Amino acid sequence: MPTTTRTRLSALTLAAILTLSLAACGQAPWAGLDTAGSTPTPTAKATITPIVNDLSAGSARHELVAGDAALTVDYSSSLSMDQWTAAANKPVSFSVSAALGTDDGQGVYLSKVSIVTAVSGPTGALDAPATFVDQSSLPTGYVMKAPYSYGQTYVLSAIDPAATSVTLSFTYELLIQTTPTSTTFAKQTASDQLTIAIAK
């Protein structure tokens, strides 16, 4: 092989080796990329707490006990639940009757009923109306032994616009004759609660 040809091949071979060396020393296309933070962080979802509505069906029946007396209370509202807004007058009607476990003919009377209203909002308790009280003017109270009953309608007026629900706490104070002809009475108390959602 002529000297000129060998020289040219040697030069080409050297150039190829230099090119490969430079390529090997170069930075890879993916170098420098931040792979540590490439996985997206899941976003925490807000927890939604459902609001209880004991009158969602329009009415509710509760069974209570006061000593030897078993109470049946029916609650309802003539205002549909979608109209139970903070600004509206919101009526709650209730009827309560009693039956005795040991019934020898004694009378059962309701001497007093009270309703405490608690108003709740997104951040906690809000201002609430005054306690409702119906104190009987009769010496013994209202007759409530079945088939008779005590009925009342409590109207909850406008409340804080931020309200999301109200809880009505009922206290029923009973007087029960010790015997059918006795003028002495035993006092018993029953408590109940009703939570109603406020429409937005």
PDB file of N, CA and C in Angstrom, residues 24-116:
ATOM      1  N   ALA A  24     -18.350  10.305  24.023  1.00  0.00           N
ATOM      2  CA  ALA A  24     -18.450   9.587  25.296  1.00  0.00           C
ATOM      3  C   ALA A  24     -18.368  10.528  26.475  1.00  0.00           C
ATOM      4  N   CYS A  25     -17.641  11.642  26.328  1.00  0.00           N
ATOM      5  CA  CYS A  25     -17.499  12.607  27.421  1.00  0.00           C
ATOM      6  C   CYS A  25     -18.657  13.583  27.477  1.00  0.00           C
ATOM      7  N   GLY A  26     -19.508  13.627  26.475  1.00  0.00           N
ATOM      8  CA  GLY A  26     -20.616  14.596  26.446  1.00  0.00           C
ATOM      9  C   GLY A  26     -21.693  14.227  27.447  1.00  0.00           C
ATOM     10  N   GLN A  27     -22.592  15.167  27.767  1.00  0.00           N
ATOM     11  CA  GLN A  27     -23.659  14.968  28.750  1.00  0.00           C
ATOM     12  C   GLN A  27     -24.833  14.252  28.097  1.00  0.00           C
ATOM     13  N   ALA A  28     -25.364  13.263  28.781  1.00  0.00           N
ATOM     14  CA  ALA A  28     -26.529  12.542  28.261  1.00  0.00           C
ATOM     15  C   ALA A  28     -27.738  13.466  28.213  1.00  0.00           C
ATOM     16  N   PRO A  29     -28.636  13.261  27.241  1.00  0.00           N
ATOM     17  CA  PRO A  29     -29.795  14.162  27.089  1.00  0.00           C
ATOM     18  C   PRO A  29     -30.646  14.261  28.335  1.00  0.00           C
ATOM     19  N   TRP A  30     -30.695  13.159  29.115  1.00  0.00           N
ATOM     20  CA  TRP A  30     -31.552  13.189  30.321  1.00  0.00           C
ATOM     21  C   TRP A  30     -30.851  13.657  31.582  1.00  0.00           C
ATOM     22  N   ALA A  31     -29.537  13.924  31.455  1.00  0.00           N
ATOM     23  CA  ALA A  31     -28.771  14.364  32.625  1.00  0.00           C
ATOM     24  C   ALA A  31     -29.247  15.727  33.084  1.00  0.00           C
ATOM     25  N   GLY A  32     -29.258  15.923  34.372  1.00  0.00           N
ATOM     26  CA  GLY A  32     -29.632  17.228  34.929  1.00  0.00           C
ATOM     27  C   GLY A  32     -31.123  17.373  35.188  1.00  0.00           C
ATOM     28  N   LEU A  33     -31.924  16.388  34.706  1.00  0.00           N
ATOM     29  CA  LEU A  33     -33.351  16.476  34.955  1.00  0.00           C
ATOM     30  C   LEU A  33     -33.644  16.091  36.395  1.00  0.00           C
ATOM     31  N   ASP A  34     -34.606  16.769  37.011  1.00  0.00           N
ATOM     32  CA  ASP A  34     -34.966  16.497  38.404  1.00  0.00           C
ATOM     33  C   ASP A  34     -36.007  15.388  38.425  1.00  0.00           C
ATOM     34  N   THR A  35     -35.551  14.198  38.763  1.00  0.00           N
ATOM     35  CA  THR A  35     -36.473  13.060  38.801  1.00  0.00           C
ATOM     36  C   THR A  35     -37.106  12.884  40.170  1.00  0.00           C
ATOM     37  N   ALA A  36     -36.536  13.539  41.187  1.00  0.00           N
ATOM     38  CA  ALA A  36     -37.048  13.365  42.554  1.00  0.00           C
ATOM     39  C   ALA A  36     -38.462  13.900  42.688  1.00  0.00           C
ATOM     40  N   GLY A  37     -38.742  15.019  42.013  1.00  0.00           N
ATOM     41  CA  GLY A  37     -40.059  15.630  42.160  1.00  0.00           C
ATOM     42  C   GLY A  37     -40.977  15.371  40.992  1.00  0.00           C
ATOM     43  N   SER A  38     -40.699  14.357  40.219  1.00  0.00           N
ATOM     44  CA  SER A  38     -41.481  14.118  39.015  1.00  0.00           C
ATOM     45  C   SER A  38     -42.832  13.481  39.319  1.00  0.00           C
ATOM     46  N   THR A  39     -42.977  12.828  40.490  1.00  0.00           N
ATOM     47  CA  THR A  39     -44.244  12.197  40.847  1.00  0.00           C
ATOM     48  C   THR A  39     -45.166  13.229  41.484  1.00  0.00           C
ATOM     49  N   PRO A  40     -46.365  13.460  40.907  1.00  0.00           N
ATOM     50  CA  PRO A  40     -47.267  14.472  41.470  1.00  0.00           C
ATOM     51  C   PRO A  40     -47.746  14.080  42.860  1.00  0.00           C
ATOM     52  N   THR A  41     -47.871  15.061  43.736  1.00  0.00           N
ATOM     53  CA  THR A  41     -48.338  14.824  45.105  1.00  0.00           C
ATOM     54  C   THR A  41     -49.858  14.855  45.129  1.00  0.00           C
ATOM     55  N   PRO A  42     -50.512  13.807  45.657  1.00  0.00           N
ATOM     56  CA  PRO A  42     -51.980  13.795  45.698  1.00  0.00           C
ATOM     57  C   PRO A  42     -52.514  14.948  46.530  1.00  0.00           C
ATOM     58  N   THR A  43     -53.598  15.547  46.069  1.00  0.00           N
ATOM     59  CA  THR A  43     -54.235  16.642  46.796  1.00  0.00           C
ATOM     60  C   THR A  43     -55.279  16.073  47.744  1.00  0.00           C
ATOM     61  N   ALA A  44     -55.183  16.463  49.001  1.00  0.00           N
ATOM     62  CA  ALA A  44     -56.133  15.962  50.002  1.00  0.00           C
ATOM     63  C   ALA A  44     -57.524  16.502  49.709  1.00  0.00           C
ATOM     64  N   LYS A  45     -58.520  15.630  49.763  1.00  0.00           N
ATOM     65  CA  LYS A  45     -59.896  16.035  49.508  1.00  0.00           C
ATOM     66  C   LYS A  45     -60.555  16.479  50.809  1.00  0.00           C
ATOM     67  N   ALA A  46     -61.348  17.533  50.706  1.00  0.00           N
ATOM     68  CA  ALA A  46     -62.037  18.048  51.888  1.00  0.00           C
ATOM     69  C   ALA A  46     -63.095  17.042  52.343  1.00  0.00           C
ATOM     70  N   THR A  47     -63.218  16.873  53.658  1.00  0.00           N
ATOM     71  CA  THR A  47     -64.215  15.965  54.211  1.00  0.00           C
ATOM     72  C   THR A  47     -65.539  16.701  54.366  1.00  0.00           C
ATOM     73  N   ILE A  48     -66.592  16.151  53.779  1.00  0.00           N
ATOM     74  CA  ILE A  48     -67.911  16.765  53.855  1.00  0.00           C
ATOM     75  C   ILE A  48     -68.724  16.030  54.914  1.00  0.00           C
ATOM     76  N   THR A  49     -69.152  16.755  55.935  1.00  0.00           N
ATOM     77  CA  THR A  49     -69.943  16.158  57.005  1.00  0.00           C
ATOM     78  C   THR A  49     -71.426  16.368  56.712  1.00  0.00           C
ATOM     79  N   PRO A  50     -72.170  15.295  56.520  1.00  0.00           N
ATOM     80  CA  PRO A  50     -73.590  15.455  56.221  1.00  0.00           C
ATOM     81  C   PRO A  50     -74.341  16.032  57.413  1.00  0.00           C
ATOM     82  N   ILE A  51     -75.353  16.849  57.134  1.00  0.00           N
ATOM     83  CA  ILE A  51     -76.152  17.465  58.186  1.00  0.00           C
ATOM     84  C   ILE A  51     -77.369  16.589  58.454  1.00  0.00           C
ATOM     85  N   VAL A  52     -77.556  16.243  59.718  1.00  0.00           N
ATOM     86  CA  VAL A  52     -78.696  15.413  60.107  1.00  0.00           C
ATOM     87  C   VAL A  52     -79.980  16.217  59.955  1.00  0.00           C
ATOM     88  N   ASN A  53     -81.036  15.561  59.488  1.00  0.00           N
ATOM     89  CA  ASN A  53     -82.344  16.211  59.409  1.00  0.00           C
ATOM     90  C   ASN A  53     -83.402  15.201  59.845  1.00  0.00           C
ATOM     91  N   ASP A  54     -83.848  15.324  61.095  1.00  0.00           N
ATOM     92  CA  ASP A  54     -84.823  14.378  61.635  1.00  0.00           C
ATOM     93  C   ASP A  54     -86.204  14.527  61.009  1.00  0.00           C
ATOM     94  N   LEU A  55     -86.436  15.639  60.315  1.00  0.00           N
ATOM     95  CA  LEU A  55     -87.729  15.839  59.648  1.00  0.00           C
ATOM     96  C   LEU A  55     -87.600  15.759  58.131  1.00  0.00           C
ATOM     97  N   SER A  56     -86.575  15.069  57.657  1.00  0.00           N
ATOM     98  CA  SER A  56     -86.366  14.959  56.209  1.00  0.00           C
ATOM     99  C   SER A  56     -87.548  14.282  55.518  1.00  0.00           C
ATOM    100  N   ALA A  57     -88.257  13.417  56.247  1.00  0.00           N
ATOM    101  CA  ALA A  57     -89.427  12.738  55.684  1.00  0.00           C
ATOM    102  C   ALA A  57     -90.711  13.530  55.930  1.00  0.00           C
ATOM    103  N   GLY A  58     -90.592  14.690  56.577  1.00  0.00           N
ATOM    104  CA  GLY A  58     -91.759  15.515  56.855  1.00  0.00           C
ATOM    105  C   GLY A  58     -92.307  15.337  58.254  1.00  0.00           C
ATOM    106  N   SER A  59     -92.028  14.185  58.867  1.00  0.00           N
ATOM    107  CA  SER A  59     -92.501  13.928  60.225  1.00  0.00           C
ATOM    108  C   SER A  59     -91.604  12.878  60.871  1.00  0.00           C
ATOM    109  N   ALA A  60     -91.723  12.752  62.183  1.00  0.00           N
ATOM    110  CA  ALA A  60     -90.925  11.762  62.920  1.00  0.00           C
ATOM    111  C   ALA A  60     -91.673  11.377  64.190  1.00  0.00           C
ATOM    112  N   ARG A  61     -91.553  10.101  64.567  1.00  0.00           N
ATOM    113  CA  ARG A  61     -92.153   9.621  65.817  1.00  0.00           C
ATOM    114  C   ARG A  61     -91.043   9.142  66.741  1.00  0.00           C
ATOM    115  N   HIS A  62     -91.063   9.639  67.979  1.00  0.00           N
ATOM    116  CA  HIS A  62     -90.076   9.235  68.980  1.00  0.00           C
ATOM    117  C   HIS A  62     -90.780   8.581  70.165  1.00  0.00           C
ATOM    118  N   GLU A  63     -90.163   7.546  70.699  1.00  0.00           N
ATOM    119  CA  GLU A  63     -90.679   6.857  71.886  1.00  0.00           C
ATOM    120  C   GLU A  63     -89.771   7.194  73.070  1.00  0.00           C
ATOM    121  N   LEU A  64     -90.362   7.703  74.152  1.00  0.00           N
ATOM    122  CA  LEU A  64     -89.599   8.118  75.329  1.00  0.00           C
ATOM    123  C   LEU A  64     -90.101   7.383  76.569  1.00  0.00           C
ATOM    124  N   VAL A  65     -89.292   7.415  77.613  1.00  0.00           N
ATOM    125  CA  VAL A  65     -89.669   6.787  78.884  1.00  0.00           C
ATOM    126  C   VAL A  65     -89.489   7.794  80.008  1.00  0.00           C
ATOM    127  N   ALA A  66     -90.501   7.880  80.870  1.00  0.00           N
ATOM    128  CA  ALA A  66     -90.426   8.734  82.059  1.00  0.00           C
ATOM    129  C   ALA A  66     -90.976   7.940  83.235  1.00  0.00           C
ATOM    130  N   GLY A  67     -90.078   7.259  83.961  1.00  0.00           N
ATOM    131  CA  GLY A  67     -90.530   6.405  85.048  1.00  0.00           C
ATOM    132  C   GLY A  67     -91.370   5.258  84.514  1.00  0.00           C
ATOM    133  N   ASP A  68     -92.592   5.132  85.013  1.00  0.00           N
ATOM    134  CA  ASP A  68     -93.497   4.061  84.572  1.00  0.00           C
ATOM    135  C   ASP A  68     -94.286   4.466  83.325  1.00  0.00           C
ATOM    136  N   ALA A  69     -94.081   5.676  82.867  1.00  0.00           N
ATOM    137  CA  ALA A  69     -94.832   6.172  81.711  1.00  0.00           C
ATOM    138  C   ALA A  69     -94.030   6.030  80.422  1.00  0.00           C
ATOM    139  N   ALA A  70     -94.692   5.515  79.392  1.00  0.00           N
ATOM    140  CA  ALA A  70     -94.102   5.440  78.052  1.00  0.00           C
ATOM    141  C   ALA A  70     -94.743   6.534  77.205  1.00  0.00           C
ATOM    142  N   LEU A  71     -93.912   7.412  76.654  1.00  0.00           N
ATOM    143  CA  LEU A  71     -94.414   8.547  75.883  1.00  0.00           C
ATOM    144  C   LEU A  71     -94.234   8.298  74.391  1.00  0.00           C
ATOM    145  N   THR A  72     -95.235   8.689  73.630  1.00  0.00           N
ATOM    146  CA  THR A  72     -95.156   8.672  72.170  1.00  0.00           C
ATOM    147  C   THR A  72     -95.283  10.112  71.696  1.00  0.00           C
ATOM    148  N   VAL A  73     -94.267  10.580  70.973  1.00  0.00           N
ATOM    149  CA  VAL A  73     -94.251  11.967  70.508  1.00  0.00           C
ATOM    150  C   VAL A  73     -94.175  11.978  68.982  1.00  0.00           C
ATOM    151  N   ASP A  74     -95.102  12.687  68.366  1.00  0.00           N
ATOM    152  CA  ASP A  74     -95.104  12.856  66.909  1.00  0.00           C
ATOM    153  C   ASP A  74     -94.720  14.292  66.580  1.00  0.00           C
ATOM    154  N   TYR A  75     -93.684  14.436  65.748  1.00  0.00           N
ATOM    155  CA  TYR A  75     -93.206  15.753  65.319  1.00  0.00           C
ATOM    156  C   TYR A  75     -93.473  15.925  63.822  1.00  0.00           C
ATOM    157  N   SER A  76     -93.783  17.150  63.428  1.00  0.00           N
ATOM    158  CA  SER A  76     -93.979  17.437  62.006  1.00  0.00           C
ATOM    159  C   SER A  76     -93.846  18.937  61.777  1.00  0.00           C
ATOM    160  N   SER A  77     -93.791  19.318  60.499  1.00  0.00           N
ATOM    161  CA  SER A  77     -93.758  20.737  60.141  1.00  0.00           C
ATOM    162  C   SER A  77     -94.632  20.946  58.915  1.00  0.00           C
ATOM    163  N   SER A  78     -95.451  21.978  58.963  1.00  0.00           N
ATOM    164  CA  SER A  78     -96.301  22.304  57.815  1.00  0.00           C
ATOM    165  C   SER A  78     -95.507  23.015  56.724  1.00  0.00           C
ATOM    166  N   LEU A  79     -94.270  23.391  57.036  1.00  0.00           N
ATOM    167  CA  LEU A  79     -93.397  24.053  56.064  1.00  0.00           C
ATOM    168  C   LEU A  79     -92.454  23.006  55.480  1.00  0.00           C
ATOM    169  N   SER A  80     -92.420  22.889  54.152  1.00  0.00           N
ATOM    170  CA  SER A  80     -91.552  21.894  53.521  1.00  0.00           C
ATOM    171  C   SER A  80     -90.090  22.202  53.829  1.00  0.00           C
ATOM    172  N   MET A  81     -89.279  21.168  53.848  1.00  0.00           N
ATOM    173  CA  MET A  81     -87.885  21.312  54.259  1.00  0.00           C
ATOM    174  C   MET A  81     -87.079  22.239  53.350  1.00  0.00           C
ATOM    175  N   ASP A  82     -87.449  22.336  52.072  1.00  0.00           N
ATOM    176  CA  ASP A  82     -86.714  23.244  51.185  1.00  0.00           C
ATOM    177  C   ASP A  82     -87.058  24.703  51.449  1.00  0.00           C
ATOM    178  N   GLN A  83     -88.092  24.936  52.287  1.00  0.00           N
ATOM    179  CA  GLN A  83     -88.468  26.296  52.671  1.00  0.00           C
ATOM    180  C   GLN A  83     -87.986  26.646  54.079  1.00  0.00           C
ATOM    181  N   TRP A  84     -87.263  25.720  54.687  1.00  0.00           N
ATOM    182  CA  TRP A  84     -86.736  25.964  56.031  1.00  0.00           C
ATOM    183  C   TRP A  84     -85.458  26.800  55.944  1.00  0.00           C
ATOM    184  N   THR A  85     -85.628  28.034  55.535  1.00  0.00           N
ATOM    185  CA  THR A  85     -84.483  28.937  55.422  1.00  0.00           C
ATOM    186  C   THR A  85     -84.280  29.676  56.742  1.00  0.00           C
ATOM    187  N   ALA A  86     -83.125  30.298  56.876  1.00  0.00           N
ATOM    188  CA  ALA A  86     -82.820  31.023  58.112  1.00  0.00           C
ATOM    189  C   ALA A  86     -83.803  32.167  58.345  1.00  0.00           C
ATOM    190  N   ALA A  87     -84.257  32.811  57.272  1.00  0.00           N
ATOM    191  CA  ALA A  87     -85.119  33.987  57.410  1.00  0.00           C
ATOM    192  C   ALA A  87     -86.586  33.640  57.655  1.00  0.00           C
ATOM    193  N   ALA A  88     -86.994  32.430  57.350  1.00  0.00           N
ATOM    194  CA  ALA A  88     -88.409  32.062  57.428  1.00  0.00           C
ATOM    195  C   ALA A  88     -88.869  31.807  58.858  1.00  0.00           C
ATOM    196  N   ASN A  89     -90.194  31.916  59.057  1.00  0.00           N
ATOM    197  CA  ASN A  89     -90.805  31.441  60.294  1.00  0.00           C
ATOM    198  C   ASN A  89     -91.017  29.938  60.131  1.00  0.00           C
ATOM    199  N   LYS A  90     -90.414  29.156  61.009  1.00  0.00           N
ATOM    200  CA  LYS A  90     -90.346  27.702  60.823  1.00  0.00           C
ATOM    201  C   LYS A  90     -91.155  26.992  61.916  1.00  0.00           C
ATOM    202  N   PRO A  91     -92.353  26.490  61.584  1.00  0.00           N
ATOM    203  CA  PRO A  91     -93.193  25.845  62.602  1.00  0.00           C
ATOM    204  C   PRO A  91     -92.835  24.382  62.832  1.00  0.00           C
ATOM    205  N   VAL A  92     -92.841  23.988  64.089  1.00  0.00           N
ATOM    206  CA  VAL A  92     -92.680  22.580  64.466  1.00  0.00           C
ATOM    207  C   VAL A  92     -93.870  22.208  65.346  1.00  0.00           C
ATOM    208  N   SER A  93     -94.686  21.298  64.856  1.00  0.00           N
ATOM    209  CA  SER A  93     -95.839  20.835  65.629  1.00  0.00           C
ATOM    210  C   SER A  93     -95.486  19.515  66.297  1.00  0.00           C
ATOM    211  N   PHE A  94     -95.961  19.336  67.516  1.00  0.00           N
ATOM    212  CA  PHE A  94     -95.707  18.073  68.203  1.00  0.00           C
ATOM    213  C   PHE A  94     -96.901  17.694  69.065  1.00  0.00           C
ATOM    214  N   SER A  95     -97.107  16.395  69.171  1.00  0.00           N
ATOM    215  CA  SER A  95     -98.198  15.848  69.959  1.00  0.00           C
ATOM    216  C   SER A  95     -97.634  14.724  70.814  1.00  0.00           C
ATOM    217  N   VAL A  96     -97.931  14.743  72.120  1.00  0.00           N
ATOM    218  CA  VAL A  96     -97.368  13.750  73.037  1.00  0.00           C
ATOM    219  C   VAL A  96     -98.478  13.131  73.884  1.00  0.00           C
ATOM    220  N   SER A  97     -98.431  11.811  73.986  1.00  0.00           N
ATOM    221  CA  SER A  97     -99.381  11.095  74.836  1.00  0.00           C
ATOM    222  C   SER A  97     -98.612  10.068  75.659  1.00  0.00           C
ATOM    223  N   ALA A  98     -99.227   9.591  76.736  1.00  0.00           N
ATOM    224  CA  ALA A  98     -98.535   8.679  77.654  1.00  0.00           C
ATOM    225  C   ALA A  98     -99.384   7.456  77.953  1.00  0.00           C
ATOM    226  N   ALA A  99     -98.686   6.360  78.218  1.00  0.00           N
ATOM    227  CA  ALA A  99     -99.330   5.129  78.678  1.00  0.00           C
ATOM    228  C   ALA A  99     -98.523   4.605  79.854  1.00  0.00           C
ATOM    229  N   LEU A 100     -99.209   4.061  80.859  1.00  0.00           N
ATOM    230  CA  LEU A 100     -98.531   3.561  82.054  1.00  0.00           C
ATOM    231  C   LEU A 100     -98.248   2.067  81.938  1.00  0.00           C
ATOM    232  N   GLY A 101     -97.086   1.679  82.447  1.00  0.00           N
ATOM    233  CA  GLY A 101     -96.753   0.262  82.470  1.00  0.00           C
ATOM    234  C   GLY A 101     -97.622  -0.488  83.457  1.00  0.00           C
ATOM    235  N   THR A 102     -97.827   0.117  84.620  1.00  0.00           N
ATOM    236  CA  THR A 102     -98.737  -0.431  85.633  1.00  0.00           C
ATOM    237  C   THR A 102     -99.908   0.526  85.743  1.00  0.00           C
ATOM    238  N   ASP A 103    -100.957   0.218  85.009  1.00  0.00           N
ATOM    239  CA  ASP A 103    -102.083   1.147  84.902  1.00  0.00           C
ATOM    240  C   ASP A 103    -103.259   0.650  85.737  1.00  0.00           C
ATOM    241  N   ASP A 104    -103.455   1.321  86.868  1.00  0.00           N
ATOM    242  CA  ASP A 104    -104.600   1.020  87.724  1.00  0.00           C
ATOM    243  C   ASP A 104    -105.663   2.103  87.607  1.00  0.00           C
ATOM    244  N   GLY A 105    -105.513   2.943  86.603  1.00  0.00           N
ATOM    245  CA  GLY A 105    -106.470   4.017  86.404  1.00  0.00           C
ATOM    246  C   GLY A 105    -105.959   5.381  86.838  1.00  0.00           C
ATOM    247  N   GLN A 106    -104.654   5.479  87.158  1.00  0.00           N
ATOM    248  CA  GLN A 106    -104.094   6.768  87.570  1.00  0.00           C
ATOM    249  C   GLN A 106    -104.095   7.757  86.387  1.00  0.00           C
ATOM    250  N   GLY A 107    -104.163   9.016  86.739  1.00  0.00           N
ATOM    251  CA  GLY A 107    -104.074  10.059  85.723  1.00  0.00           C
ATOM    252  C   GLY A 107    -102.622  10.422  85.429  1.00  0.00           C
ATOM    253  N   VAL A 108    -102.355  10.836  84.195  1.00  0.00           N
ATOM    254  CA  VAL A 108    -101.022  11.295  83.791  1.00  0.00           C
ATOM    255  C   VAL A 108    -101.184  12.686  83.189  1.00  0.00           C
ATOM    256  N   TYR A 109    -100.382  13.622  83.686  1.00  0.00           N
ATOM    257  CA  TYR A 109    -100.546  15.014  83.277  1.00  0.00           C
ATOM    258  C   TYR A 109     -99.195  15.615  82.878  1.00  0.00           C
ATOM    259  N   LEU A 110     -99.266  16.539  81.946  1.00  0.00           N
ATOM    260  CA  LEU A 110     -98.071  17.289  81.543  1.00  0.00           C
ATOM    261  C   LEU A 110     -98.117  18.646  82.231  1.00  0.00           C
ATOM    262  N   SER A 111     -97.212  18.867  83.173  1.00  0.00           N
ATOM    263  CA  SER A 111     -97.222  20.127  83.914  1.00  0.00           C
ATOM    264  C   SER A 111     -96.424  21.221  83.206  1.00  0.00           C
ATOM    265  N   LYS A 112     -95.409  20.811  82.433  1.00  0.00           N
ATOM    266  CA  LYS A 112     -94.557  21.816  81.794  1.00  0.00           C
ATOM    267  C   LYS A 112     -93.802  21.200  80.617  1.00  0.00           C
ATOM    268  N   VAL A 113     -93.666  21.969  79.567  1.00  0.00           N
ATOM    269  CA  VAL A 113     -92.819  21.578  78.443  1.00  0.00           C
ATOM    270  C   VAL A 113     -91.933  22.768  78.091  1.00  0.00           C
ATOM    271  N   SER A 114     -90.661  22.502  77.850  1.00  0.00           N
ATOM    272  CA  SER A 114     -89.738  23.573  77.464  1.00  0.00           C
ATOM    273  C   SER A 114     -88.932  23.126  76.253  1.00  0.00           C
ATOM    274  N   ILE A 115     -88.563  24.108  75.426  1.00  0.00           N
ATOM    275  CA  ILE A 115     -87.779  23.835  74.216  1.00  0.00           C
ATOM    276  C   ILE A 115     -86.597  24.790  74.183  1.00  0.00           C
ATOM    277  N   VAL A 116     -85.401  24.232  74.204  1.00  0.00           N
ATOM    278  CA  VAL A 116     -84.170  25.016  74.083  1.00  0.00           C
ATOM    279  C   VAL A 116     -83.645  24.830  72.664  1.00  0.00           C
TER     280      VAL A 116
END
